[in-house]
Amino acid sequence: MDWPAILQLSVAVTLAVWVGLTATALGRSRTRLPEAGPAVDTPPGDEPPAVVSLMVNRWHSDEDAIDSTLLDLAARGFLELRQPGEDPAETTVRLRKGDGRSLTPYEQQVLDRVQKLSVSGEASLASLAFRSWSEARRWRGEFYRAVISEARDRGLARPRLAPRTRRMLLGVAIVPAGLMFATWMVTSAMLHASLTDQITGSLMAAGAVFLALYLGVELRWSDRSTPEGMRVAADWLAYRSHLVAVEGVSDLAPADVAAWGRDMAFASALGVLPTEEALMRSRVAL
């Protein structure tokens, strides 16, 4: 039995075409940060620090979102951060009543962890660290999904691939899957397999190809900003320009949130606090 010319390298070629189309779609939908306007000295909107953090990081998960949420809860009175000595690593966190405003799911998630690990209502930041990578991965995944959900509800973010693009890519994926079915049928016939085995093997091979491409489309790609999200991001980047110029930000410790308030939470969200401080809190705190 001769090998049909149309099947020679057909699967590889059509897969390459599909990968090229997908890469193009992802490249065109990648969020690019807008230009910041003139610096402003007050927060430009009511977006929570966690949403701001992911927005200015192109919707990629960033530990500053967790740090800034912890600081924001302290600024709003739900937590109290104390530094008994000179070392910020000795900072403790105590539960408080808060300012009466309702909490988002991810804010409640942070409070629940503090409450879970507190003794007599108080815990050290060091005690909040995760004991295993898998636990941290689950906790942070839930946190980031909740933040993205709020950003979408606010009209700031949307899925990376538009529904029309997803349908197009899945439609094109049928081609290499169909060619894999035909290739497997021909190969198994050349090996004198029974018709039942030919069909079964071909369906499994085609299904495996389509499933792989389907998962590629449905992978949790980072979101993209909506037009409103781009406008809001520009406003927050303008506020970031102000915070960068504020004297003393580079010397802040977690307990300083009592004096700085929400400005410190937004400084963390916008990546203004020094790297070593942010890393210290992400490793020690959450």
Short mmCIF file of C-alpha atoms in Angstrom, two decimals:
data_model
loop_
_atom_site.label_atom_id
_atom_site.label_comp_id
_atom_site.label_asym_id
_atom_site.label_seq_id
_atom_site.Cartn_x
_atom_site.Cartn_y
_atom_site.Cartn_z
CA MET A 1 0.00 0.00 0.00
CA ASP A 2 1.50 3.32 -1.08
CA TRP A 3 1.66 6.21 1.35
CA PRO A 4 -0.71 9.00 0.16
CA ALA A 5 1.25 12.11 -0.77
CA ILE A 6 -1.25 14.38 1.00
CA LEU A 7 -0.43 12.76 4.35
CA GLN A 8 3.33 13.20 4.13
CA LEU A 9 4.29 15.68 6.85
CA SER A 10 0.67 16.89 6.85
CA VAL A 11 0.23 16.66 10.62
CA ALA A 12 3.51 18.43 11.33
CA VAL A 13 2.77 21.21 8.83
CA THR A 14 -0.77 21.87 10.06
CA LEU A 15 0.40 21.80 13.67
CA ALA A 16 3.06 24.37 12.81
CA VAL A 17 0.41 26.56 11.19
CA TRP A 18 -1.81 26.26 14.27
CA VAL A 19 1.07 27.16 16.58
CA GLY A 20 1.83 30.18 14.41
CA LEU A 21 -1.77 31.36 14.50
CA THR A 22 -1.94 30.92 18.26
CA ALA A 23 1.33 32.75 18.84
CA THR A 24 0.11 35.62 16.67
CA ALA A 25 -3.19 35.82 18.54
CA LEU A 26 -1.43 35.84 21.90
CA GLY A 27 1.11 38.41 20.75
CA ARG A 28 -1.57 40.77 19.46
CA SER A 29 -3.62 40.43 22.66
CA ARG A 30 -0.73 41.06 25.04
CA THR A 31 -1.37 43.97 27.39
CA ARG A 32 0.97 46.91 26.99
CA LEU A 33 1.15 49.49 29.73
CA PRO A 34 -0.07 52.97 28.79
CA GLU A 35 1.96 56.12 29.19
CA ALA A 36 1.54 57.68 32.62
CA GLY A 37 0.05 61.13 32.77
CA PRO A 38 1.32 63.98 34.96
CA ALA A 39 2.02 62.87 38.53
CA VAL A 40 -0.93 63.08 40.96
CA ASP A 41 -0.60 63.08 44.74
CA THR A 42 -3.82 61.22 45.64
CA PRO A 43 -5.08 57.77 44.68
CA PRO A 44 -6.93 58.24 41.38
CA GLY A 45 -9.64 55.64 41.92
CA ASP A 46 -11.33 53.24 44.32
CA GLU A 47 -9.61 50.11 42.98
CA PRO A 48 -8.15 47.91 45.76
CA PRO A 49 -4.35 47.58 45.91
CA ALA A 50 -4.44 43.95 44.74
CA VAL A 51 -6.31 44.90 41.56
CA VAL A 52 -3.92 47.81 41.00
CA SER A 53 -0.92 45.52 41.45
CA LEU A 54 -2.03 42.98 38.85
CA MET A 55 -3.16 45.73 36.48
CA VAL A 56 0.23 47.46 36.38
CA ASN A 57 1.92 44.05 36.08
CA ARG A 58 -0.06 43.25 32.91
CA TRP A 59 -2.34 40.87 34.87
CA HIS A 60 0.48 38.49 35.73
CA SER A 61 0.37 37.12 39.27
CA ASP A 62 2.60 39.21 41.49
CA GLU A 63 3.34 38.80 45.19
CA ASP A 64 3.03 42.56 45.66
CA ALA A 65 -0.72 41.99 45.33
CA ILE A 66 -0.65 39.87 48.49
CA ASP A 67 1.70 42.21 50.36
CA SER A 68 -0.39 45.24 49.50
CA THR A 69 -3.61 43.53 50.60
CA LEU A 70 -2.12 42.75 53.99
CA LEU A 71 -0.98 46.36 54.35
CA ASP A 72 -4.34 47.68 53.17
CA LEU A 73 -6.18 45.60 55.76
CA ALA A 74 -3.88 47.09 58.39
CA ALA A 75 -4.47 50.62 57.07
CA ARG A 76 -8.23 50.07 57.25
CA GLY A 77 -8.12 48.76 60.81
CA PHE A 78 -8.74 45.06 60.22
CA LEU A 79 -5.19 44.24 61.30
CA GLU A 80 -2.58 45.90 63.47
CA LEU A 81 1.11 45.55 62.64
CA ARG A 82 3.58 46.07 65.46
CA GLN A 83 7.37 46.07 65.43
CA PRO A 84 8.59 45.47 69.00
CA GLY A 85 12.29 45.76 68.14
CA GLU A 86 14.52 47.25 65.48
CA ASP A 87 14.24 44.30 63.09
CA PRO A 88 11.17 44.43 60.77
CA ALA A 89 11.25 40.62 60.69
CA GLU A 90 10.00 40.70 64.30
CA THR A 91 6.77 42.40 63.25
CA THR A 92 3.59 40.91 64.66
CA VAL A 93 0.04 41.10 63.33
CA ARG A 94 -3.09 41.33 65.48
CA LEU A 95 -6.71 41.05 64.38
CA ARG A 96 -8.92 44.14 64.78
CA LYS A 97 -12.55 44.99 64.02
CA GLY A 98 -11.88 47.02 60.87
CA ASP A 99 -13.64 50.02 59.39
CA GLY A 100 -17.02 48.35 58.92
CA ARG A 101 -16.74 47.97 55.15
CA SER A 102 -17.37 44.58 53.60
CA LEU A 103 -14.40 42.52 52.49
CA THR A 104 -13.69 40.99 49.12
CA PRO A 105 -13.14 37.20 49.00
CA TYR A 106 -9.36 37.58 48.70
CA GLU A 107 -9.22 40.09 51.57
CA GLN A 108 -11.19 37.67 53.71
CA GLN A 109 -8.78 34.94 52.62
CA VAL A 110 -5.85 36.92 54.07
CA LEU A 111 -7.73 37.56 57.32
CA ASP A 112 -8.69 33.88 57.58
CA ARG A 113 -5.04 32.88 57.34
CA VAL A 114 -4.05 35.35 60.04
CA GLN A 115 -6.88 34.11 62.25
CA LYS A 116 -6.00 30.47 61.62
CA LEU A 117 -2.38 30.94 62.68
CA SER A 118 -2.96 33.42 65.52
CA VAL A 119 -2.57 32.66 69.18
CA SER A 120 -4.76 34.85 71.39
CA GLY A 121 -5.53 36.96 68.32
CA GLU A 122 -1.90 37.67 67.42
CA ALA A 123 0.72 36.10 65.15
CA SER A 124 4.16 36.95 63.89
CA LEU A 125 4.60 37.63 60.21
CA ALA A 126 7.07 34.76 60.14
CA SER A 127 4.38 32.34 61.33
CA LEU A 128 2.22 33.15 58.29
CA ALA A 129 4.72 31.59 55.90
CA PHE A 130 3.56 28.51 54.03
CA ARG A 131 5.03 25.18 55.07
CA SER A 132 4.96 23.63 51.61
CA TRP A 133 5.11 24.71 47.99
CA SER A 134 1.85 22.93 47.16
CA GLU A 135 -0.01 24.73 49.95
CA ALA A 136 1.35 28.08 48.80
CA ARG A 137 0.44 27.33 45.18
CA ARG A 138 -3.18 26.46 46.06
CA TRP A 139 -3.60 29.47 48.35
CA ARG A 140 -2.09 31.95 45.92
CA GLY A 141 -4.00 30.50 42.99
CA GLU A 142 -7.28 31.05 44.81
CA PHE A 143 -6.18 34.58 45.77
CA TYR A 144 -5.19 35.64 42.24
CA ARG A 145 -8.34 34.15 40.68
CA ALA A 146 -10.48 36.17 43.10
CA VAL A 147 -8.58 39.39 42.25
CA ILE A 148 -8.96 38.77 38.51
CA SER A 149 -12.67 38.08 39.00
CA GLU A 150 -13.12 41.46 40.69
CA ALA A 151 -11.11 43.21 37.98
CA ARG A 152 -13.39 41.67 35.33
CA ASP A 153 -16.48 42.72 37.30
CA ARG A 154 -15.12 46.27 37.34
CA GLY A 155 -14.66 46.17 33.58
CA LEU A 156 -10.88 46.49 33.82
CA ALA A 157 -9.83 43.07 32.51
CA ARG A 158 -11.04 40.45 30.09
CA PRO A 159 -9.81 37.02 28.95
CA ARG A 160 -6.66 37.12 26.83
CA LEU A 161 -8.29 35.39 23.86
CA ALA A 162 -11.60 36.76 22.66
CA PRO A 163 -14.44 34.21 22.14
CA ARG A 164 -14.23 34.63 18.37
CA THR A 165 -10.47 33.95 18.40
CA ARG A 166 -10.95 30.90 20.61
CA ARG A 167 -13.57 29.48 18.25
CA MET A 168 -11.29 30.08 15.26
CA LEU A 169 -8.33 28.33 16.87
CA LEU A 170 -10.44 25.37 17.95
CA GLY A 171 -11.92 25.15 14.46
CA VAL A 172 -8.47 25.12 12.88
CA ALA A 173 -7.40 22.45 15.40
CA ILE A 174 -9.81 20.03 13.73
CA VAL A 175 -7.55 19.95 10.65
CA PRO A 176 -4.41 18.40 12.23
CA ALA A 177 -6.65 16.13 14.31
CA GLY A 178 -8.43 14.89 11.17
CA LEU A 179 -5.13 14.40 9.35
CA MET A 180 -3.81 12.45 12.33
CA PHE A 181 -6.87 10.21 12.10
CA ALA A 182 -6.22 9.58 8.41
CA THR A 183 -2.49 9.05 8.94
CA TRP A 184 -3.08 6.53 11.70
CA MET A 185 -5.67 4.67 9.62
CA VAL A 186 -3.23 4.37 6.73
CA THR A 187 -0.35 3.33 8.99
CA SER A 188 -2.36 0.69 10.81
CA ALA A 189 -3.72 -0.65 7.49
CA MET A 190 -0.15 -0.97 6.19
CA LEU A 191 0.61 -2.98 9.34
CA HIS A 192 -2.40 -5.22 8.61
CA ALA A 193 -4.26 -4.28 11.80
CA SER A 194 -7.92 -5.21 12.08
CA LEU A 195 -10.49 -2.62 11.11
CA THR A 196 -11.59 -2.27 14.72
CA ASP A 197 -8.04 -1.60 15.85
CA GLN A 198 -7.54 0.85 12.98
CA ILE A 199 -10.58 2.91 13.95
CA THR A 200 -9.90 2.75 17.67
CA GLY A 201 -6.26 3.74 17.33
CA SER A 202 -7.07 6.50 14.85
CA LEU A 203 -9.75 7.99 17.11
CA MET A 204 -7.41 7.92 20.08
CA ALA A 205 -4.57 9.57 18.12
CA ALA A 206 -6.85 12.25 16.68
CA GLY A 207 -8.43 12.85 20.08
CA ALA A 208 -5.00 13.23 21.70
CA VAL A 209 -3.99 15.87 19.13
CA PHE A 210 -7.22 17.83 19.48
CA LEU A 211 -7.12 17.62 23.29
CA ALA A 212 -3.57 18.98 23.36
CA LEU A 213 -4.55 21.91 21.15
CA TYR A 214 -7.74 22.50 23.12
CA LEU A 215 -5.76 22.71 26.36
CA GLY A 216 -3.40 25.14 24.65
CA VAL A 217 -6.33 27.43 23.87
CA GLU A 218 -7.94 27.04 27.29
CA LEU A 219 -4.70 27.46 29.23
CA ARG A 220 -4.93 30.11 31.94
CA TRP A 221 -3.32 32.84 29.92
CA SER A 222 -2.97 36.15 31.72
CA ASP A 223 -5.87 38.54 31.15
CA ARG A 224 -5.67 41.68 29.03
CA SER A 225 -6.79 45.18 29.90
CA THR A 226 -10.01 46.58 28.54
CA PRO A 227 -10.01 50.16 27.17
CA GLU A 228 -11.28 51.27 30.58
CA GLY A 229 -8.51 49.23 32.22
CA MET A 230 -5.91 51.04 30.10
CA ARG A 231 -7.29 54.41 31.16
CA VAL A 232 -7.32 53.44 34.83
CA ALA A 233 -3.81 51.97 34.60
CA ALA A 234 -2.53 55.28 33.21
CA ASP A 235 -4.05 57.09 36.19
CA TRP A 236 -2.41 54.73 38.68
CA LEU A 237 0.94 54.99 36.92
CA ALA A 238 0.65 58.77 37.32
CA TYR A 239 0.12 58.23 41.05
CA ARG A 240 3.12 55.91 41.07
CA SER A 241 5.24 58.75 39.70
CA HIS A 242 4.28 60.78 42.75
CA LEU A 243 5.08 57.98 45.21
CA VAL A 244 8.49 57.42 43.66
CA ALA A 245 9.37 61.04 44.43
CA VAL A 246 8.16 60.92 48.05
CA GLU A 247 11.02 61.00 50.52
CA GLY A 248 11.22 58.16 53.03
CA VAL A 249 9.42 55.43 51.06
CA SER A 250 12.64 53.45 50.69
CA ASP A 251 12.99 53.24 54.49
CA LEU A 252 9.50 51.97 55.29
CA ALA A 253 8.92 48.84 57.36
CA PRO A 254 5.58 46.97 57.53
CA ALA A 255 4.58 48.54 60.86
CA ASP A 256 4.89 52.02 59.32
CA VAL A 257 1.50 51.47 57.73
CA ALA A 258 0.00 52.86 60.95
CA ALA A 259 1.38 56.28 59.99
CA TRP A 260 1.30 56.07 56.20
CA GLY A 261 -2.13 54.46 55.81
CA ARG A 262 -3.34 53.26 52.43
CA ASP A 263 -0.62 55.22 50.62
CA MET A 264 1.82 52.56 51.80
CA ALA A 265 -0.45 49.78 50.55
CA PHE A 266 -0.59 51.40 47.12
CA ALA A 267 3.18 51.96 47.19
CA SER A 268 3.55 48.20 47.66
CA ALA A 269 1.00 47.45 44.93
CA LEU A 270 2.78 49.73 42.48
CA GLY A 271 6.22 48.28 43.22
CA VAL A 272 7.55 51.50 44.77
CA LEU A 273 8.76 49.94 48.00
CA PRO A 274 12.35 48.66 47.80
CA THR A 275 12.76 45.14 46.43
CA GLU A 276 14.33 43.69 49.55
CA GLU A 277 11.40 44.87 51.67
CA ALA A 278 8.83 43.46 49.28
CA LEU A 279 10.64 40.13 49.06
CA MET A 280 10.96 40.00 52.82
CA ARG A 281 7.23 40.34 53.25
CA SER A 282 6.39 37.88 50.48
CA ARG A 283 8.61 35.21 52.01
CA VAL A 284 7.80 35.92 55.64
CA ALA A 285 4.24 37.14 55.52
CA LEU A 286 2.38 35.35 52.79
#
